[in-house]
Amino acid sequence: MLKVRVKLKEKKVTIPVPYPILNLLLRLITSKRITSLVNKAIENDGKKFTIPQIDRKDVKPLIKALIEQRGLTLVETKLKDGTEVTVQL
């Protein structure tokens, strides 16, 4: 489970993100329909950048490797105002 922890001054908030939710997001991101909609929206803004189509088969091993590395801290940062953000597998 992916955990996003945010500490705002004296409050701590932990947002658990289960791996099935990550798999669902992976399906949305790699969807041809979603990619084409995003590219059309970018094109309507007058920009010439396009998002390439990502094949789900290429990303699936990455998700499996992340699942095997449970407990690994991906991001840990502290801002000047005391806000701390930690992203942990």
One Martini backbone bead per residue (centre of mass of N, CA, C, O) as a GRO file, in nm:
protein
   89
    1MET     BB    1   0.096   0.037   0.023
    2LEU     BB    2   0.048   0.361  -0.034
    3LYS     BB    3   0.195   0.641   0.149
    4VAL     BB    4   0.071   0.961   0.249
    5ARG     BB    5   0.246   1.207   0.438
    6VAL     BB    6   0.117   1.486   0.631
    7LYS     BB    7   0.261   1.776   0.799
    8LEU     BB    8   0.070   2.028   0.968
    9LYS     BB    9   0.235   2.129   1.202
   10GLU     BB   10   0.024   1.944   1.427
   11LYS     BB   11  -0.075   1.775   1.181
   12LYS     BB   12  -0.155   1.440   1.077
   13VAL     BB   13  -0.159   1.285   0.746
   14THR     BB   14  -0.288   0.975   0.613
   15ILE     BB   15  -0.274   0.829   0.275
   16PRO     BB   16  -0.406   0.552   0.158
   17VAL     BB   17  -0.296   0.347  -0.134
   18PRO     BB   18  -0.405   0.101  -0.297
   19TYR     BB   19  -0.304  -0.107  -0.547
   20PRO     BB   20  -0.576  -0.121  -0.704
   21ILE     BB   21  -0.578   0.184  -0.754
   22LEU     BB   22  -0.317   0.192  -0.917
   23ASN     BB   23  -0.422   0.004  -1.140
   24LEU     BB   24  -0.651   0.190  -1.227
   25LEU     BB   25  -0.471   0.430  -1.302
   26LEU     BB   26  -0.311   0.276  -1.513
   27ARG     BB   27  -0.552   0.226  -1.703
   28LEU     BB   28  -0.612   0.527  -1.753
   29ILE     BB   29  -0.331   0.624  -1.857
   30THR     BB   30  -0.323   0.384  -2.092
   31SER     BB   31  -0.553   0.497  -2.236
   32LYS     BB   32  -0.645   0.593  -2.546
   33ARG     BB   33  -0.877   0.786  -2.479
   34ILE     BB   34  -0.734   0.964  -2.269
   35THR     BB   35  -0.495   1.049  -2.444
   36SER     BB   36  -0.664   1.187  -2.665
   37LEU     BB   37  -0.805   1.395  -2.480
   38VAL     BB   38  -0.549   1.533  -2.379
   39ASN     BB   39  -0.436   1.612  -2.658
   40LYS     BB   40  -0.679   1.788  -2.738
   41ALA     BB   41  -0.653   1.990  -2.503
   42ILE     BB   42  -0.371   2.086  -2.576
   43GLU     BB   43  -0.439   2.177  -2.867
   44ASN     BB   44  -0.659   2.392  -2.779
   45ASP     BB   45  -0.425   2.571  -2.633
   46GLY     BB   46  -0.180   2.581  -2.863
   47LYS     BB   47  -0.010   2.334  -2.822
   48LYS     BB   48   0.266   2.095  -2.936
   49PHE     BB   49   0.210   1.888  -2.719
   50THR     BB   50   0.244   1.528  -2.668
   51ILE     BB   51   0.121   1.232  -2.546
   52PRO     BB   52   0.226   0.931  -2.526
   53GLN     BB   53   0.174   0.609  -2.569
   54ILE     BB   54   0.115   0.374  -2.312
   55ASP     BB   55   0.209   0.060  -2.226
   56ARG     BB   56   0.102  -0.159  -1.990
   57LYS     BB   57   0.336  -0.373  -2.018
   58ASP     BB   58   0.564  -0.161  -1.932
   59VAL     BB   59   0.442  -0.087  -1.631
   60LYS     BB   60   0.384  -0.348  -1.469
   61PRO     BB   61   0.677  -0.412  -1.358
   62LEU     BB   62   0.693  -0.158  -1.184
   63ILE     BB   63   0.462  -0.225  -0.990
   64LYS     BB   64   0.579  -0.496  -0.892
   65ALA     BB   65   0.842  -0.372  -0.776
   66LEU     BB   66   0.701  -0.186  -0.570
   67ILE     BB   67   0.561  -0.410  -0.406
   68GLU     BB   68   0.840  -0.543  -0.312
   69GLN     BB   69   0.919  -0.238  -0.169
   70ARG     BB   70   0.815  -0.224   0.107
   71GLY     BB   71   0.885   0.080   0.296
   72LEU     BB   72   0.979   0.268   0.091
   73THR     BB   73   1.119   0.583   0.048
   74LEU     BB   74   1.059   0.829  -0.194
   75VAL     BB   75   0.957   1.087  -0.019
   76GLU     BB   76   1.132   1.359   0.170
   77THR     BB   77   1.002   1.664   0.308
   78LYS     BB   78   1.081   2.012   0.415
   79LEU     BB   79   0.947   2.304   0.489
   80LYS     BB   80   0.970   2.621   0.618
   81ASP     BB   81   0.664   2.596   0.754
   82GLY     BB   82   0.670   2.267   0.854
   83THR     BB   83   0.608   2.098   0.619
   84GLU     BB   84   0.552   1.747   0.571
   85VAL     BB   85   0.658   1.500   0.320
   86THR     BB   86   0.560   1.149   0.272
   87VAL     BB   87   0.654   0.878   0.052
   88GLN     BB   88   0.533   0.541   0.096
   89LEU     BB   89   0.525   0.184   0.048
   0.00000   0.00000   0.00000
